[in-house]
Short mmCIF file of C-alpha atoms and ligand atoms in Angstrom, two decimals:
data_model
loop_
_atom_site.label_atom_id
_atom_site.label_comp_id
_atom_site.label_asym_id
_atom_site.label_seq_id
_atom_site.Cartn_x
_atom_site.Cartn_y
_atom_site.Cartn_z
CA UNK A 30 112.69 -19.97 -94.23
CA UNK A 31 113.85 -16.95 -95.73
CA UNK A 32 112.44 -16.64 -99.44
CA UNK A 33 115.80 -15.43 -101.01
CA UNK A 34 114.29 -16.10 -104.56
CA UNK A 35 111.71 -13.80 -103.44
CA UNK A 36 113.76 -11.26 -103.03
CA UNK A 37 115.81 -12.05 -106.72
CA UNK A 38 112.04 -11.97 -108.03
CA UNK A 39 110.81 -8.82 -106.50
CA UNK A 40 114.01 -6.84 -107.69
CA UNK A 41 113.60 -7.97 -111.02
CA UNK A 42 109.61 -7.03 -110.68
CA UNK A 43 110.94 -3.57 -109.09
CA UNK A 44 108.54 -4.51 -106.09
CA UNK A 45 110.56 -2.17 -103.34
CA UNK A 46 107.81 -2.91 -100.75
CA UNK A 47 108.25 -6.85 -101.06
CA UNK A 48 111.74 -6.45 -101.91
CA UNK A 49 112.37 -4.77 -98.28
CA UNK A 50 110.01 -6.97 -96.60
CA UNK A 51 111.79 -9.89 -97.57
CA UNK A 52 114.80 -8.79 -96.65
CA UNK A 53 113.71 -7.14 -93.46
CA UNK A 54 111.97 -10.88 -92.19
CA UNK A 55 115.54 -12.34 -93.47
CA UNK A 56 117.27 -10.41 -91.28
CA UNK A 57 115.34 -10.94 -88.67
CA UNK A 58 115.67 -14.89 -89.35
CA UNK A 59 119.65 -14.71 -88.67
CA UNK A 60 120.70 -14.83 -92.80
CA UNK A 61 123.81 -13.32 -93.41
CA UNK A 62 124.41 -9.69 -95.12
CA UNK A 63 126.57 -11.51 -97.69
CA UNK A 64 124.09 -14.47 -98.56
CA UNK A 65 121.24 -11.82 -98.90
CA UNK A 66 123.16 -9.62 -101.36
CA UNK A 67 124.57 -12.51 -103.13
CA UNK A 68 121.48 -14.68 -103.75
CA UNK A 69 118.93 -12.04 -103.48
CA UNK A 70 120.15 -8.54 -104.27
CA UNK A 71 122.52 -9.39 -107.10
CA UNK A 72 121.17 -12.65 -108.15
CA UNK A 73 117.76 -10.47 -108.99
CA UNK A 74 119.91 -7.45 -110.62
CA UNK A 75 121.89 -10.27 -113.03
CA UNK A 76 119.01 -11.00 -114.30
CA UNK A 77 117.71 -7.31 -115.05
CA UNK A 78 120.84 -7.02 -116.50
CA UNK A 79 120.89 -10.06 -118.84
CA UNK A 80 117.30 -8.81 -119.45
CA UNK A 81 118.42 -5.47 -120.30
CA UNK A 82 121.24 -6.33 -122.67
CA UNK A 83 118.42 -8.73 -124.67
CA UNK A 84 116.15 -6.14 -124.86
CA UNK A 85 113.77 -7.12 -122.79
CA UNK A 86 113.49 -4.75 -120.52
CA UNK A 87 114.12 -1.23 -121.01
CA UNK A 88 116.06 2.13 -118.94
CA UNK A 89 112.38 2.61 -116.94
CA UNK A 90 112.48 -1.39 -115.69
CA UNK A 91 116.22 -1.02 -115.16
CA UNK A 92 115.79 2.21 -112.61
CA UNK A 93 112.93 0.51 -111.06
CA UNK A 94 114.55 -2.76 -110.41
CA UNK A 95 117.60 -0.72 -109.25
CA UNK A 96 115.16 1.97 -106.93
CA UNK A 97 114.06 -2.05 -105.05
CA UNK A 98 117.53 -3.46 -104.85
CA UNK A 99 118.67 0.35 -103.58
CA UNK A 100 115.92 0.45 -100.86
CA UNK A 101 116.78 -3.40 -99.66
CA UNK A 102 120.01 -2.47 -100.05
CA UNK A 103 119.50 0.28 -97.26
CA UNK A 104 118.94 -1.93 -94.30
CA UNK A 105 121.50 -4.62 -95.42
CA UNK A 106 124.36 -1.87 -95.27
CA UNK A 107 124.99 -1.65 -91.72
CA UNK A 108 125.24 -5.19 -91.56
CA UNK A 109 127.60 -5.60 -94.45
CA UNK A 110 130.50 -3.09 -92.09
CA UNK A 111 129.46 -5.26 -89.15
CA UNK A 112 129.84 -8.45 -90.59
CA UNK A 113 133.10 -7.44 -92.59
CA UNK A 114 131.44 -8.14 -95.93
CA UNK A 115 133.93 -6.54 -98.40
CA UNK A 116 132.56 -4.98 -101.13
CA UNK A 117 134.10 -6.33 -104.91
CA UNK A 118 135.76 -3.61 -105.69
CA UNK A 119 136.02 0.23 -105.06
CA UNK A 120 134.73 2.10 -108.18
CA UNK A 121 134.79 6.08 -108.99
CA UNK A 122 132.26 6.88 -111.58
CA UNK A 123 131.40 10.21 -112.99
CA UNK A 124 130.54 12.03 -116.54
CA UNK A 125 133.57 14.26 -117.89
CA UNK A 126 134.17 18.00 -117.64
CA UNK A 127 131.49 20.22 -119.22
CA UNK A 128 128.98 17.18 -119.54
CA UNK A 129 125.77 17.11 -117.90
CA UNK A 130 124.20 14.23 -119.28
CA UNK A 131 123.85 11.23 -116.05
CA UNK A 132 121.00 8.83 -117.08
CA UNK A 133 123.04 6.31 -118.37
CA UNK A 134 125.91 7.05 -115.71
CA UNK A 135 123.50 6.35 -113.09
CA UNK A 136 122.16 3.43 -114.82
CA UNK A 137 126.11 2.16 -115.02
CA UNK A 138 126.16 3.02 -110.83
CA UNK A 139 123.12 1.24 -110.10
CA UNK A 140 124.27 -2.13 -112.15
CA UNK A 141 127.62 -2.20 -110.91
CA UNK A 142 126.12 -1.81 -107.08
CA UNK A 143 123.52 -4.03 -107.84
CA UNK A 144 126.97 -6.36 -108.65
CA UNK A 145 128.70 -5.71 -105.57
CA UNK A 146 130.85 -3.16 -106.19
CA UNK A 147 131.29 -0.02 -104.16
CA UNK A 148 130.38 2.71 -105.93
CA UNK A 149 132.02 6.34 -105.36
CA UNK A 150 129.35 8.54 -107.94
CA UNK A 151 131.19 12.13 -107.88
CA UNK A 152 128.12 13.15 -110.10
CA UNK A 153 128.45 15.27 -113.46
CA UNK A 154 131.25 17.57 -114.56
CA UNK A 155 134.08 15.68 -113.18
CA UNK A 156 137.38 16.75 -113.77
CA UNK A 157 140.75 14.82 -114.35
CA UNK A 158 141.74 16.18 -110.95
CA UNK A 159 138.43 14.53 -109.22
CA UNK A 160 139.53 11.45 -110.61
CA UNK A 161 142.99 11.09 -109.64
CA UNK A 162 142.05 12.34 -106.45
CA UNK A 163 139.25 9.37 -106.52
CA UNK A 164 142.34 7.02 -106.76
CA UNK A 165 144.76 8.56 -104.56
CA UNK A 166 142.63 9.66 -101.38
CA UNK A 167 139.92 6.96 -101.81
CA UNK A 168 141.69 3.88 -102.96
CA UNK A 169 139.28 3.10 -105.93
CA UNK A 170 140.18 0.16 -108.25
CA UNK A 171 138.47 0.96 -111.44
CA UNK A 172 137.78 5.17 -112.80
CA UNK A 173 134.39 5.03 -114.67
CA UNK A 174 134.24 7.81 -117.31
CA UNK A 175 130.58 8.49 -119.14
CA UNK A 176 130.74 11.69 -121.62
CA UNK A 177 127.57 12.13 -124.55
CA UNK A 178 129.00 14.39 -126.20
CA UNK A 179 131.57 14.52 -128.76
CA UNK A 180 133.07 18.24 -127.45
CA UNK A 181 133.90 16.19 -123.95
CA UNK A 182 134.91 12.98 -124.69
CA UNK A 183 138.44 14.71 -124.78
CA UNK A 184 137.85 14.94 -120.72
CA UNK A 185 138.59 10.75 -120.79
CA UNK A 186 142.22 11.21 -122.34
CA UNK A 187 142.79 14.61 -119.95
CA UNK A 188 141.95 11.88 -117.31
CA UNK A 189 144.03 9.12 -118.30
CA UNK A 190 146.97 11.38 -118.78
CA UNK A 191 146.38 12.86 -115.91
CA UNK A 192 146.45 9.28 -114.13
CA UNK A 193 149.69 8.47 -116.04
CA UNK A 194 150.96 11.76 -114.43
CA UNK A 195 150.27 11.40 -110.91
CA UNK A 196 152.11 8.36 -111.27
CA UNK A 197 148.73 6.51 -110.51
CA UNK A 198 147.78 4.68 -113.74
CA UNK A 199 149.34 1.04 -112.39
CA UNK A 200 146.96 1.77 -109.32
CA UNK A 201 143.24 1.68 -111.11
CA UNK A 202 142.26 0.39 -114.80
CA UNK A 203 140.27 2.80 -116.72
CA UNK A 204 136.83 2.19 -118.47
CA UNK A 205 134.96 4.52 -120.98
CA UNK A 206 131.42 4.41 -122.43
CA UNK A 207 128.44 6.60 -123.05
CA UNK A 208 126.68 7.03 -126.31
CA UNK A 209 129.30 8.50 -129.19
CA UNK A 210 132.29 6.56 -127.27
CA UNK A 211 133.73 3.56 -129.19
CA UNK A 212 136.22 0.90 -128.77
CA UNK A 213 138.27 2.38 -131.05
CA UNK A 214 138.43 5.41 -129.30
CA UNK A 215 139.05 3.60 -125.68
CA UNK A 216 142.36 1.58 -127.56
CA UNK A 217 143.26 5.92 -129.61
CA UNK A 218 143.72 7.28 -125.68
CA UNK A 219 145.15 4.38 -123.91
CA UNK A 220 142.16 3.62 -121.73
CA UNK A 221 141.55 -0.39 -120.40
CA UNK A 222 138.49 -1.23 -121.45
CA UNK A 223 135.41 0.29 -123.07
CA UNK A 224 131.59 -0.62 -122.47
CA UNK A 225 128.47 -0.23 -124.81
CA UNK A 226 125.84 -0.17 -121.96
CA UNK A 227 125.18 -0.50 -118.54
CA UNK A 228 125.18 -4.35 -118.12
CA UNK A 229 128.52 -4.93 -120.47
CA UNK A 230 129.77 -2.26 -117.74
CA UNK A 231 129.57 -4.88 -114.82
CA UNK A 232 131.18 -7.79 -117.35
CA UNK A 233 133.83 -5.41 -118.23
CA UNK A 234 134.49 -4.29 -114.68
CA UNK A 235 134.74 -7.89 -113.75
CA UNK A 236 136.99 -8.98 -116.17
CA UNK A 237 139.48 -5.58 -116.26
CA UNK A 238 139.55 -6.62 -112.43
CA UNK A 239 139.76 -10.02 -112.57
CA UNK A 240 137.02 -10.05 -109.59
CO1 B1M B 11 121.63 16.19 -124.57
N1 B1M B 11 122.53 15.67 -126.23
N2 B1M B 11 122.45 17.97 -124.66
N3 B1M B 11 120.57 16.56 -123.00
N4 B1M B 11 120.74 14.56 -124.88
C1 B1M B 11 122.37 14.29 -126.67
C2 B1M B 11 123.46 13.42 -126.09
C3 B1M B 11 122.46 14.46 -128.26
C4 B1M B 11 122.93 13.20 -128.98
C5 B1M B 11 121.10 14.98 -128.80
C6 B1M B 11 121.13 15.22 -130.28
O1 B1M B 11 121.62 16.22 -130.74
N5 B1M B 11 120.59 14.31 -131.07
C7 B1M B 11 123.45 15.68 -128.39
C8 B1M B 11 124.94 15.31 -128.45
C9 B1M B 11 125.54 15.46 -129.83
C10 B1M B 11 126.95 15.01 -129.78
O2 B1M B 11 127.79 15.61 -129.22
N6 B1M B 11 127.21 13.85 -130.39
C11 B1M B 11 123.10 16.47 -127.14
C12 B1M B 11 123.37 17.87 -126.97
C13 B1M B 11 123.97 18.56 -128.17
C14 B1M B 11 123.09 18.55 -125.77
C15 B1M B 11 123.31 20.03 -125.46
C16 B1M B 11 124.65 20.62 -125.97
C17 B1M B 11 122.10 20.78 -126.03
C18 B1M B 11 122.19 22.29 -125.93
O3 B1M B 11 122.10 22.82 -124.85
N7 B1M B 11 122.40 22.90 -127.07
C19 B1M B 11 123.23 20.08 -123.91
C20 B1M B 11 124.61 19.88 -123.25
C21 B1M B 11 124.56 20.06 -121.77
C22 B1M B 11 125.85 19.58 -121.16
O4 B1M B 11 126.01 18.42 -120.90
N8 B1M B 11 126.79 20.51 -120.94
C23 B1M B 11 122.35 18.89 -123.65
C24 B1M B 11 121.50 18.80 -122.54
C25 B1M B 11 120.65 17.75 -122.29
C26 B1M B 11 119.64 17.74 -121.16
C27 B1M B 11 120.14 18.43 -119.87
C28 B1M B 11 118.39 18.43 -121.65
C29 B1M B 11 119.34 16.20 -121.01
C30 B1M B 11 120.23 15.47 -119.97
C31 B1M B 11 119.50 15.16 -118.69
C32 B1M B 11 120.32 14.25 -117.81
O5 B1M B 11 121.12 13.46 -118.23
N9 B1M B 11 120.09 14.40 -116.52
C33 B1M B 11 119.74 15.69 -122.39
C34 B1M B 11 119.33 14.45 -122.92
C35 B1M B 11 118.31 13.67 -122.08
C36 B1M B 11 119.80 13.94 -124.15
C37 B1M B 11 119.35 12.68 -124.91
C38 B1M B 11 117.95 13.00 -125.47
C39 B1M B 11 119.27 11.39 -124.13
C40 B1M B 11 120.55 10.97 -123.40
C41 B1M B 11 120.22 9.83 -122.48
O6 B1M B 11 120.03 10.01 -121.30
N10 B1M B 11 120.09 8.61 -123.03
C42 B1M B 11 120.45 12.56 -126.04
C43 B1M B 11 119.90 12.11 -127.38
C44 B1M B 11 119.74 10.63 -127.46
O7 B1M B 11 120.60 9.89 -127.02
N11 B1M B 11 118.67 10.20 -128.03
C45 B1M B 11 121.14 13.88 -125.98
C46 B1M B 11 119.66 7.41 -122.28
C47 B1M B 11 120.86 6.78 -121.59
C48 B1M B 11 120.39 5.55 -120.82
O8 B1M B 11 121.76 6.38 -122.60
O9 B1M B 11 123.55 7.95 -121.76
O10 B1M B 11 123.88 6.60 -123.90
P1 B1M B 11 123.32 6.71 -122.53
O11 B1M B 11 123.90 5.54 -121.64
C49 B1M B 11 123.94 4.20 -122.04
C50 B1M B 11 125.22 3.80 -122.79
O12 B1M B 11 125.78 4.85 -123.54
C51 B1M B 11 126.11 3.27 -121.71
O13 B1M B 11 125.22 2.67 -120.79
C52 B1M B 11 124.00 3.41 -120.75
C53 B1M B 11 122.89 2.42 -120.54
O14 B1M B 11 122.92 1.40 -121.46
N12 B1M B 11 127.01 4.13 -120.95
C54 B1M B 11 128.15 3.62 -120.40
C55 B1M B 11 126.88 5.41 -120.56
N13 B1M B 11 127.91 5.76 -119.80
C56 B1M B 11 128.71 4.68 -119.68
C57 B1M B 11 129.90 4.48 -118.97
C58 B1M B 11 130.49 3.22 -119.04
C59 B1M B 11 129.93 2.19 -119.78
C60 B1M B 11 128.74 2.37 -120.47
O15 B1M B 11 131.64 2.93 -118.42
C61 B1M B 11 132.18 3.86 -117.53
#
């Protein structure tokens, strides 16, 4: 019987061995791509998360468990395209022009995989152009902006004007966090929704995407 709990368990844990040994043996046993990502994979990173937002586990548990589900998720991939498995929703993340800073994007990218979302990272840097080009070339759903600093957070409302402009901003919603962002400051430049950390990120996605 595949051990599906296990494989919740050793995610939370951030056990990659067991993590891809499980999955490997329920693979082998016939278990669908979709029932091992649902009630292993994400079932084990919903917890991290809830974990996470308590403060009971920290950013080093969080990249852990994500570095397990990551690994599993490896040799479940192939399966997924074979099987037709559709992902949740396409999502572009990146941090805004002139900003280096990507723990705490990556963190976001790792939760909101670890949900079942696809996750298009165009890295650090990103400009408005990257993003509408995210939307219009790639089909992506949701534009996920991260900026620390205060001299770049103007790169989010560059990027949602430069959505409204390319006549693109019915096409994906637009969410906004990173440390000196604020709600009031996602409602001041018209963006969708606005996330504190990396496990309100996957709630937010969610419910700006009704998925
Ligand atoms: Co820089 N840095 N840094 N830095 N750095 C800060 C941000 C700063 C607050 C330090 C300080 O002065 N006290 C300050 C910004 C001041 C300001 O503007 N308010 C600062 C500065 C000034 C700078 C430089 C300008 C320093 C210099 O060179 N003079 C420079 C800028 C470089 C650039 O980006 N162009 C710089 C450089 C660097 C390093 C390269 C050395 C390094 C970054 C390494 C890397 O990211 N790969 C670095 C670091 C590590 C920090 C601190 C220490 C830590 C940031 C971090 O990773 N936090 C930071 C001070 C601090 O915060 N204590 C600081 C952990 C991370 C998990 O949290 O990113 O907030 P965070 O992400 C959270 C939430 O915010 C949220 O979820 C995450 C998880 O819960 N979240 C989202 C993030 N993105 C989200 C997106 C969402 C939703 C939620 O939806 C899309």
């Amino acid at each position: 019987m595949a051990d599906l709990q296990g494989l919740a368990d050793a995610v939370i844990r951030g056990d990659a061995k067991t993590a891809e040994a499980l999955t490997k043996a329920a693979i082998d046993e016939g278990v669908g791509a979709a029932d091992i990502v649902n009630s292993g994979l994400i079932a084990g990173m919903n917890v991290v998360g809830e974990k996470f937002k308590n403060n009971e586990f920290y950013v080093p548990e969080v990249l852990i468990a994500a570095r397990a589900m990551k690994t599993a998720m490896a040799l479940v991939k192939p399966l997924l395209a074979e099987q037709d498995v559709k992902p949740v929703a396409k999502v572009a993340i990146g941090t805004v022009k002139g900003d280096l800073h990507d723990i705490g994007k990556n963190l976001v990218a790792m939760m909101l995989e670890g949900a079942g979302f696809e996750v298009l990272d165009l890295g650090v840097d990103v400009s408005p152009d990257q993003f509408v080009a995210s939307v219009s070339n790639d089909g992506v759903q949701l534009v996920a902006m991260s900026a620390l600093l205060t001299t770049t957070m103007p790169g989010m409302k560059d990027t949602v004007e430069a959505l409204a402009e390319a006549g693109l901003r019915g096409k994906a919603k637009v969410m906004i966090g990173g440390a000196p962002v604020t709600q009031n400051y996602c409602d001041e430049i018209g963006a969708d929704g606005y996330a504190p950390d990396a496990a309100s990120a996957v709630d937010k996605a969610k419910e700006l995407l009704g998925v």
